[in-house]
Coordinates of C-alpha atoms and ligand atoms in Angstrom, one line a residue:
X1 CA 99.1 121.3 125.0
X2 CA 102.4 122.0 125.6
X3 CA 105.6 120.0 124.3
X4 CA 105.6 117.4 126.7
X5 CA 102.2 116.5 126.7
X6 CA 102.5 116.2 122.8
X7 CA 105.3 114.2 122.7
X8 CA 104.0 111.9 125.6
X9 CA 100.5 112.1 123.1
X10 CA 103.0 110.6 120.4
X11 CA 104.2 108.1 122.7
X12 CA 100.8 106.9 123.5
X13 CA 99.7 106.8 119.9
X14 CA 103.1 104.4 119.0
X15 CA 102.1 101.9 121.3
X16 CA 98.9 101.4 119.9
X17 CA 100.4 101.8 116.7
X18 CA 102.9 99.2 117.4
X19 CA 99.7 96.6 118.7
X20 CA 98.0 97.3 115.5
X21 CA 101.2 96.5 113.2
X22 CA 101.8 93.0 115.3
X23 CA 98.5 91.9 114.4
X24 CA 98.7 91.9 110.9
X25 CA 101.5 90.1 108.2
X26 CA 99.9 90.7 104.9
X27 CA 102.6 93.0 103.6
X28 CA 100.5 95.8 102.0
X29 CA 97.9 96.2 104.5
X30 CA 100.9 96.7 107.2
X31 CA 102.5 99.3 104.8
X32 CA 99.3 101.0 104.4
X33 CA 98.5 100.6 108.5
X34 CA 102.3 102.2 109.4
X35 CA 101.9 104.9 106.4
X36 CA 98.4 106.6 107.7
X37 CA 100.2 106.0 111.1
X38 CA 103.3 108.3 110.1
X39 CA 101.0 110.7 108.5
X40 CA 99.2 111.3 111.8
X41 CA 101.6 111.5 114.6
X42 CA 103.6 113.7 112.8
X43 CA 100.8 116.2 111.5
X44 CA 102.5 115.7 108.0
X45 CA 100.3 116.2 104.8
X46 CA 101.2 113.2 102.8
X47 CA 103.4 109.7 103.9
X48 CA 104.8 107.4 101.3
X49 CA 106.9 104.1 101.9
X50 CA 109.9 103.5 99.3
X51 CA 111.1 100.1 99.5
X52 CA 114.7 99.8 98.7
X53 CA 115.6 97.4 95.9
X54 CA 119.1 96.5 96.6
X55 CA 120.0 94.6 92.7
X56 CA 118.4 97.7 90.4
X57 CA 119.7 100.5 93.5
X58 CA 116.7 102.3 93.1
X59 CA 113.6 102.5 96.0
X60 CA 110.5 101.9 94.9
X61 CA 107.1 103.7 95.7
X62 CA 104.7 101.1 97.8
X63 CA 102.2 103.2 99.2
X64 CA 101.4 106.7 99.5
X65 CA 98.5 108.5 101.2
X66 CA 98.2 110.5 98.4
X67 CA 99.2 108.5 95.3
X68 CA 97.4 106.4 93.2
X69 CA 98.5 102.6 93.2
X70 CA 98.5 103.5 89.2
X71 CA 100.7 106.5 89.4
X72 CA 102.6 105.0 92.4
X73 CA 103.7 102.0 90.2
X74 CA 105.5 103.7 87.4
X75 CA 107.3 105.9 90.1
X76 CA 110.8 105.3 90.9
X77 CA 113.9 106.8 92.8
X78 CA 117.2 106.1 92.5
X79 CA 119.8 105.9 95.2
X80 CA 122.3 108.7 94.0
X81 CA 120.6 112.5 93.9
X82 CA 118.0 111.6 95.9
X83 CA 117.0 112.6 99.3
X84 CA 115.4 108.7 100.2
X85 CA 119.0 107.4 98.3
X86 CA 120.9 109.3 100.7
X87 CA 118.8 108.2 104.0
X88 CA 119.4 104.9 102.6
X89 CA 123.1 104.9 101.9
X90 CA 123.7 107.4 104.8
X91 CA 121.7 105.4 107.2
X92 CA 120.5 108.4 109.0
X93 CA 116.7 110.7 109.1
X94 CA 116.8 113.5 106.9
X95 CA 114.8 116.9 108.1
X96 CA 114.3 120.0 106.0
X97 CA 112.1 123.1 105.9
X98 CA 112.1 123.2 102.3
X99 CA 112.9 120.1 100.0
X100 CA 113.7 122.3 97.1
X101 CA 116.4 124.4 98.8
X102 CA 118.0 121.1 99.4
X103 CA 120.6 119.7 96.9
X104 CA 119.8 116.5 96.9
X105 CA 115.9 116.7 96.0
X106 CA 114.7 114.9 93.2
X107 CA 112.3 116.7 91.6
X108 CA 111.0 113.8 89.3
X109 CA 108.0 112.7 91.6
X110 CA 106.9 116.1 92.3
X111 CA 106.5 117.0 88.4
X112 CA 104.7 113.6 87.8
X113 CA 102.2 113.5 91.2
X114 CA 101.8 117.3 90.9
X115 CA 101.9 117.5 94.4
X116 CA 104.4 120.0 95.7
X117 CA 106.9 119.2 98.1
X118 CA 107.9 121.8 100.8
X119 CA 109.0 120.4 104.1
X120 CA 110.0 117.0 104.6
X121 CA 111.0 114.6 106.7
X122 CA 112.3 110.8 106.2
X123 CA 113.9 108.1 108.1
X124 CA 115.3 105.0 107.6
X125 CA 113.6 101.9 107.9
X126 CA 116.1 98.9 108.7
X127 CA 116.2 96.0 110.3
X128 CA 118.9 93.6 111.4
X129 CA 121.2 96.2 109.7
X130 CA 119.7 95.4 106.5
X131 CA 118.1 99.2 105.1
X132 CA 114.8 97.7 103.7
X133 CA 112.9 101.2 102.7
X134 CA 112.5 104.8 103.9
X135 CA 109.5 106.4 105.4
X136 CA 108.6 109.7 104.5
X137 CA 106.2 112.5 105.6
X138 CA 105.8 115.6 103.6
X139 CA 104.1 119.0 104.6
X140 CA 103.4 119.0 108.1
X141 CA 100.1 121.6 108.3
X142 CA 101.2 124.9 109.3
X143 CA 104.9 124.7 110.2
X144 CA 108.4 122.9 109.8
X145 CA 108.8 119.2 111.1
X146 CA 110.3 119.0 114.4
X147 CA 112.8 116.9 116.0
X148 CA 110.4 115.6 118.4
X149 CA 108.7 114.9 115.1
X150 CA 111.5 112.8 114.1
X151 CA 112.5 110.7 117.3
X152 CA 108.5 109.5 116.9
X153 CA 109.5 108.4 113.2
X154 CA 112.5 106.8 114.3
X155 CA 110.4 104.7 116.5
X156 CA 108.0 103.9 114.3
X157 CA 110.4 103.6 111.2
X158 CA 112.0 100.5 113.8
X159 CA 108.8 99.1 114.1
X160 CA 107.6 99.4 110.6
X161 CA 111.3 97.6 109.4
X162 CA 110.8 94.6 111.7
X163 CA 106.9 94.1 110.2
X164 CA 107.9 94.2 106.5
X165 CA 110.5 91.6 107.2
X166 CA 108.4 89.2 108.9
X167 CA 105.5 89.9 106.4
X168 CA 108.0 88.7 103.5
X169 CA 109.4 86.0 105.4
X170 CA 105.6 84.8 105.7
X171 CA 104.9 85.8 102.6
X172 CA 107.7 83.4 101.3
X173 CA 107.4 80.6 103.2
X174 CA 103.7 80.5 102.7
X175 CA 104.6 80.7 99.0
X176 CA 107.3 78.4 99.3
X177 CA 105.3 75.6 101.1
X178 CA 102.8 75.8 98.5
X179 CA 104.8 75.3 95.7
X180 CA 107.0 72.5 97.2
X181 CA 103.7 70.9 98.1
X182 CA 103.0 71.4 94.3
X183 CA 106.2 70.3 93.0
X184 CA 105.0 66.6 94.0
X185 CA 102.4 65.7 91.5
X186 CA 104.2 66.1 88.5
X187 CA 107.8 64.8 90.3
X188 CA 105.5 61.7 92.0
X189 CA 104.4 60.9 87.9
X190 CA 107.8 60.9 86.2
X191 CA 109.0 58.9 89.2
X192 CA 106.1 55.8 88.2
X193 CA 107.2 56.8 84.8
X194 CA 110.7 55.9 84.8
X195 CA 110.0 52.8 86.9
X196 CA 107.4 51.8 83.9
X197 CA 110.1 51.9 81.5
X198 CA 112.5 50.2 82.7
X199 CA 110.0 47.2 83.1
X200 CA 110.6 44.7 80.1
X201 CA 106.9 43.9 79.5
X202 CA 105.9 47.5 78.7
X203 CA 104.9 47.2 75.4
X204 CA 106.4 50.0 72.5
X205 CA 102.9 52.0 72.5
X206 CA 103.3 51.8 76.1
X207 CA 106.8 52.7 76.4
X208 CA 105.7 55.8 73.6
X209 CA 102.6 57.0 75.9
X210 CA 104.6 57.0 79.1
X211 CA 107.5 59.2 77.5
X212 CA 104.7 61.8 76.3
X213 CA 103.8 61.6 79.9
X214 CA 107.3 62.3 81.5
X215 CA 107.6 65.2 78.3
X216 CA 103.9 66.9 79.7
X217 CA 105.2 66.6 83.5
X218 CA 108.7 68.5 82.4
X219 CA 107.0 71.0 80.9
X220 CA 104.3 71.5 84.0
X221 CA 107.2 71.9 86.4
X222 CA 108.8 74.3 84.2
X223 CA 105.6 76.4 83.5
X224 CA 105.2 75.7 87.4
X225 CA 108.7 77.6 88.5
X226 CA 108.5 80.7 86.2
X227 CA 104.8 81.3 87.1
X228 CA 105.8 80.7 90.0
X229 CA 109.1 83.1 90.3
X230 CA 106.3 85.4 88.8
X231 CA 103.7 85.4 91.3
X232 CA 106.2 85.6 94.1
X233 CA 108.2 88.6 92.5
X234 CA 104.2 90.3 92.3
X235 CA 103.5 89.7 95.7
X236 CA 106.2 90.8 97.5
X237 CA 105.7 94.2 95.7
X238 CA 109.4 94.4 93.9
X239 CA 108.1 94.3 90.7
X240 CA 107.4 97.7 88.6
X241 CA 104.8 98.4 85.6
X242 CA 106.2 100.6 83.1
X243 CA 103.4 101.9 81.9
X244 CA 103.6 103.2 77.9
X245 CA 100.4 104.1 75.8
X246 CA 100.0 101.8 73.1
X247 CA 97.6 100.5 70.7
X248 CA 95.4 97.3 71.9
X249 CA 94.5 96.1 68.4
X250 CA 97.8 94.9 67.5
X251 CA 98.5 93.4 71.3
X252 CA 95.6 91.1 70.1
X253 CA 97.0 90.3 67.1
X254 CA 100.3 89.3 68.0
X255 CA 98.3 87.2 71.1
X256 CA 96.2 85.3 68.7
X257 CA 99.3 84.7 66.9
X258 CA 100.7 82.9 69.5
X259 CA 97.9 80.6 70.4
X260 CA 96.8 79.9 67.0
X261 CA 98.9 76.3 66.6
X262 CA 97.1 75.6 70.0
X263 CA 93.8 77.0 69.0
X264 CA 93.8 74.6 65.6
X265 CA 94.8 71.8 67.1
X266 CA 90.9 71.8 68.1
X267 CA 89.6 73.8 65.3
X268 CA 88.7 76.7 67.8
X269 CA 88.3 80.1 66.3
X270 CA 89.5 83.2 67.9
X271 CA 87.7 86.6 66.9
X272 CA 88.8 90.1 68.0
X273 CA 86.0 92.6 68.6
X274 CA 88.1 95.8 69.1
X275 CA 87.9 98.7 66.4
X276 CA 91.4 98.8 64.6
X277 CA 90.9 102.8 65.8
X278 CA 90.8 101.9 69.8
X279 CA 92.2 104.8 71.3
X280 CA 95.5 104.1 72.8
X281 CA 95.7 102.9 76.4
X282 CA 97.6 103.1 79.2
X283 CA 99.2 100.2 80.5
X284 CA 102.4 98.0 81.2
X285 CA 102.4 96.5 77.4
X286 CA 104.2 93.4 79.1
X287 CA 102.3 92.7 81.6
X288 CA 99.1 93.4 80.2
X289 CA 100.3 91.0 77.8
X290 CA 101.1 88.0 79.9
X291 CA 97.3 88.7 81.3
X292 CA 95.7 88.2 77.8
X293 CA 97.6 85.4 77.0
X294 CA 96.8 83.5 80.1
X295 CA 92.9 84.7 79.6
X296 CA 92.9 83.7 76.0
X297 CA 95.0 80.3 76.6
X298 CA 92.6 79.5 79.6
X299 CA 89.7 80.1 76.6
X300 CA 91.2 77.7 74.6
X301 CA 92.6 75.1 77.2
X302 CA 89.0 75.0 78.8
X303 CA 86.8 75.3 75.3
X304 CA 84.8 72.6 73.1
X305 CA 86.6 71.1 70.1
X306 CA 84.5 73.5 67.3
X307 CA 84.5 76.3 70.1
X308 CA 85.0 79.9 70.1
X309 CA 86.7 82.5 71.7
X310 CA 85.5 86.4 71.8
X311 CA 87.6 89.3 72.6
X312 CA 86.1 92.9 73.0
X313 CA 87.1 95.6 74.2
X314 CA 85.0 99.0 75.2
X315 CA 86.0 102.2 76.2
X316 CA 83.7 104.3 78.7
X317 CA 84.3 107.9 80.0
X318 CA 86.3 106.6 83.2
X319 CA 87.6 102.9 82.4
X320 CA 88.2 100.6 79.7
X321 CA 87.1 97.3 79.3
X322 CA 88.7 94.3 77.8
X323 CA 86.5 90.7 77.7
X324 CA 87.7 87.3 76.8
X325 CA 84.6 85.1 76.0
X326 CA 84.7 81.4 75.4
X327 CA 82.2 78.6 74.7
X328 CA 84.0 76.5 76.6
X329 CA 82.7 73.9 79.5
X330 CA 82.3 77.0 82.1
X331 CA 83.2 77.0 86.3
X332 CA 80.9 75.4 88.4
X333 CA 79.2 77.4 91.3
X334 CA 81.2 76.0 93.7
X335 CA 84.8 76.4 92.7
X336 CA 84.1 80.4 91.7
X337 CA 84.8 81.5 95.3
X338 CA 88.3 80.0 94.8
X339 CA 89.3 80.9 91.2
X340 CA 91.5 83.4 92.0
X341 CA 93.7 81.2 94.8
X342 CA 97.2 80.2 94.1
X343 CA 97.2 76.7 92.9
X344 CA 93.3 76.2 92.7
X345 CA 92.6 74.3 89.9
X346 CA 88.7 72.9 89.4
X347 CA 89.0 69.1 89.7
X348 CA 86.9 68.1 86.9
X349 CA 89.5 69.8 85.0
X350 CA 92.5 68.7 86.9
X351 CA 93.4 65.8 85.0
X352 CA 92.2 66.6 81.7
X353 CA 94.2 69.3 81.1
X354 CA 97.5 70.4 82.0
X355 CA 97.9 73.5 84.4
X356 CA 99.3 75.1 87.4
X357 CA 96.7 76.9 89.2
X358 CA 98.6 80.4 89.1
X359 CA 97.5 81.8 86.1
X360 CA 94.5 83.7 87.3
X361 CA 96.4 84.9 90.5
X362 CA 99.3 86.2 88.8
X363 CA 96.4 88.2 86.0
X364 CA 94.7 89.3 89.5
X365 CA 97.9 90.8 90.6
X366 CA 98.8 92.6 87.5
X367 CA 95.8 94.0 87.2
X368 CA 94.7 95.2 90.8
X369 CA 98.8 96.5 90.1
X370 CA 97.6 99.2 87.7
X371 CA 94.6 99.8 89.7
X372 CA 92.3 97.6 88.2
X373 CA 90.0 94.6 88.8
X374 CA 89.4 91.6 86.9
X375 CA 86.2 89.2 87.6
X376 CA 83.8 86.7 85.9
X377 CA 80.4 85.4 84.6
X378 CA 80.2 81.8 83.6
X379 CA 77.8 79.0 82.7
X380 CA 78.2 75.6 83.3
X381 CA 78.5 73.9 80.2
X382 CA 77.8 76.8 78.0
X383 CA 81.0 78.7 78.2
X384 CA 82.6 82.1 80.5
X385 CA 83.7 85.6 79.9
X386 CA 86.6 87.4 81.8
X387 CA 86.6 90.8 82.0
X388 CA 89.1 93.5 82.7
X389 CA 88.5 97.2 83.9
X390 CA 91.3 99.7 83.9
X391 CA 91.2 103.1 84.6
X392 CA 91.6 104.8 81.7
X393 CA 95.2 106.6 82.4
X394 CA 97.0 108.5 84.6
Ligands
ADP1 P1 95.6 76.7 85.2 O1 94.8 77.0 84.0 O2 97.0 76.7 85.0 O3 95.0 75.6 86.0 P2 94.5 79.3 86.2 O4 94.9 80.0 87.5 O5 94.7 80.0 85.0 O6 95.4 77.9 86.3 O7 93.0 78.8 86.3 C1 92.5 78.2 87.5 C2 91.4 77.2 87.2 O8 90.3 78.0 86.8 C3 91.7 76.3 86.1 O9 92.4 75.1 86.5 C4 90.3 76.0 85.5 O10 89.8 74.9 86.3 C5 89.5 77.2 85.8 N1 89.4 78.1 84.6 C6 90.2 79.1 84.3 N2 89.7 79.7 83.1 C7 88.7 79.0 82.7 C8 87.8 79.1 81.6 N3 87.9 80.0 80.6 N4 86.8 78.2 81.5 C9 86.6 77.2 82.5 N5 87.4 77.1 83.5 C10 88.4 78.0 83.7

């Protein structure tokens, strides 16, 4: 084939490319779709997408044909000595036979993927003069990249830009909507509320009961924005795990410690069933965290008065395992398709006690984050376990 039927090859596969990406607006899915994309037309041995976050000036890794979501996660580059921080400041493709001859290489990602760089190629990704990432190919099989290499990246760097941005804005104001929609409950109470009090007949009980209503509805909207703020900052793939080895037992601890007040209120005791000697995982101690405490305050939230709540954890040759059991009042079969939805909450539960519905998605989302999965067994009346598998380290 000679050059002209390969680039007109290139052109052809761009269109279809550019179908393919215009049918799709869940956000990593596209980046995955425009990644394998860049890989192929360009006969390069690896692709990766850095989006660039414009308050911490740094890009982060969001997908990478040949990174792990678990290594990719921890991975960061920051604008200055870099080659993505110059396409990104620069504005302008960057093509070089060998990265490491290049001064502005950063050397970081190579030492921590152990996959060497030697040619590379990158473009930037912007739309409506916003610079929103950089696509990258590394490697192309047998030779140098070329610069009909890099007009087809160009094209499909303009097309990739235009995708994440409507994938976000969708993102958002599916998000958004939710929320407001969410917002109403709690704002639609402490309205009746306030009209209730200032009605001379309420009684002093009364008057006292409706105030402990108004105090539980504050605190619903206010667990409702940061979960909130939470989930959205997870989803739209800006947030980054820091992962650190640590030891689980004490994590527990310090977990248990925290619920306890809420736990005695009705007399539910909390046992840990992790040898003090666990060997040290790998994880974003934050974040895996915010996950148990959500599991364990679910346990309590949805237990018995008298009940009990289980944690384990098991290590296997490949994963780990960490299980919250409760004898609580279980899911029903119908609602377990749903658990994991923003703002699902199981209506026989709804207005006993107080909740938001995001818990479990934003636990989902750090967990599949480090490359994980979470999932469930539960029996009605008798009580359900959570349980987490992690991979056990990089
Ligand atoms: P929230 O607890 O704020 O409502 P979550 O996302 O954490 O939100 O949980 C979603 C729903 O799943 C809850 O409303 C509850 O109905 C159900 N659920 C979660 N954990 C448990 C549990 N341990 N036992 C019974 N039901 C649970």
């Amino acid at each position: 084939m000679n050059e002209i039927e390969k680039r007109l090859e290139g052109y052809q596969r761009l269109i279809s490319i550019a179908r393919d990406l215009a049918s799709t607006l869940d956000l990593n899915v596209l980046l995955n779709r425009i990644n394998y994309a860049a890989a192929e037309i360009t006969e390069a041995s690896a692709a990766s997408i850095l989006l660039y976050d414009d308050a911490a000036r740094q890009l982060n890794f969001q997908v990478a044909t040949n990174l792990d979501l678990q290594t990719m996660r921890g991975l960061v580059v920051p604008l200055n000595g870099s080659i993505a921080g110059w396409i990104v400041t620069n504005r302008k493709p960057v093509r070089v036979a060998n990265a490491h001859e290049d001064p502005r290489f950063y050397n970081k990602i190579e030492l921590a993927t152990s996959f060497p760089t030697e040619s590379l190629l990158g473009v930037p990704l912007i739309n409506k003069d916003k610079v929103v990432g950089v696509l990258e190919v590394i490697n192309k099989k047998n030779e140098s990249f070329t610069e009909a290499d890099e007009d087809l990246l160009l094209v499909l760097g303009a097309q990739a830009a235009v995708g994440i941005e409507n994938a976000r804005l969708f993102q958002q104001s599916d998000l958004i909507a939710e929320f407001v929609h969410e917002l109403r409950t709690p704002l639609a109470s402490i309205s009746t509320a306030t009209f209730l009090l200032l009605r001379p007949e309420m009684s002093q009980e009364q008057r006292e009961q409706t105030i402990s209503n108004i105090h539980d509805e504050t605190l619903r909207l206010n667990t409702l924005a940061s979960s909130f703020l939470d989930l959205a900052r997870l989803e739209s793939g800006r947030v980054q795990f820091h992962l650190t080895k640590f030891d689980l037992y004490p994590l527990l601890e310090e977990c248990c410690q925290i619920m306890k007040s809420r736990a005695d209120e009705d007399s539910i005791a909390i046992t840990i069933k992790a040898p003090a000697d666990f060997p040290q995982v790998e994880a974003d101690r934050d974040k895996f965290k915010q996950v148990v405490l959500n599991l364990l305050s679910n346990a309590i939230k949805y237990n018995h008065p008298n009940g009990s709540v289980t944690m384990t954890a098991l290590m296997s040759d490949r994963e780990w395992t960490f299980s919250i059991r409760d004898t609580g009042m279980g899911i029903p079969e119908k609602a377990r398709p749903h658990l994991f939805q923003k703002f699902y909450r199981v209506r026989a539960s709804e207005d006993r006690v107080l909740g938001t519905g995001l818990g479990l998605s934003i636990c989902k989302q750090i967990i599949s984050g480090h490359g994980g999965s979470i999932d469930f067994e539960s029996k009605p009346g008798k009580g359900t376990v959570f349980n987490i598998h992690l991979p056990k380290g990089v």
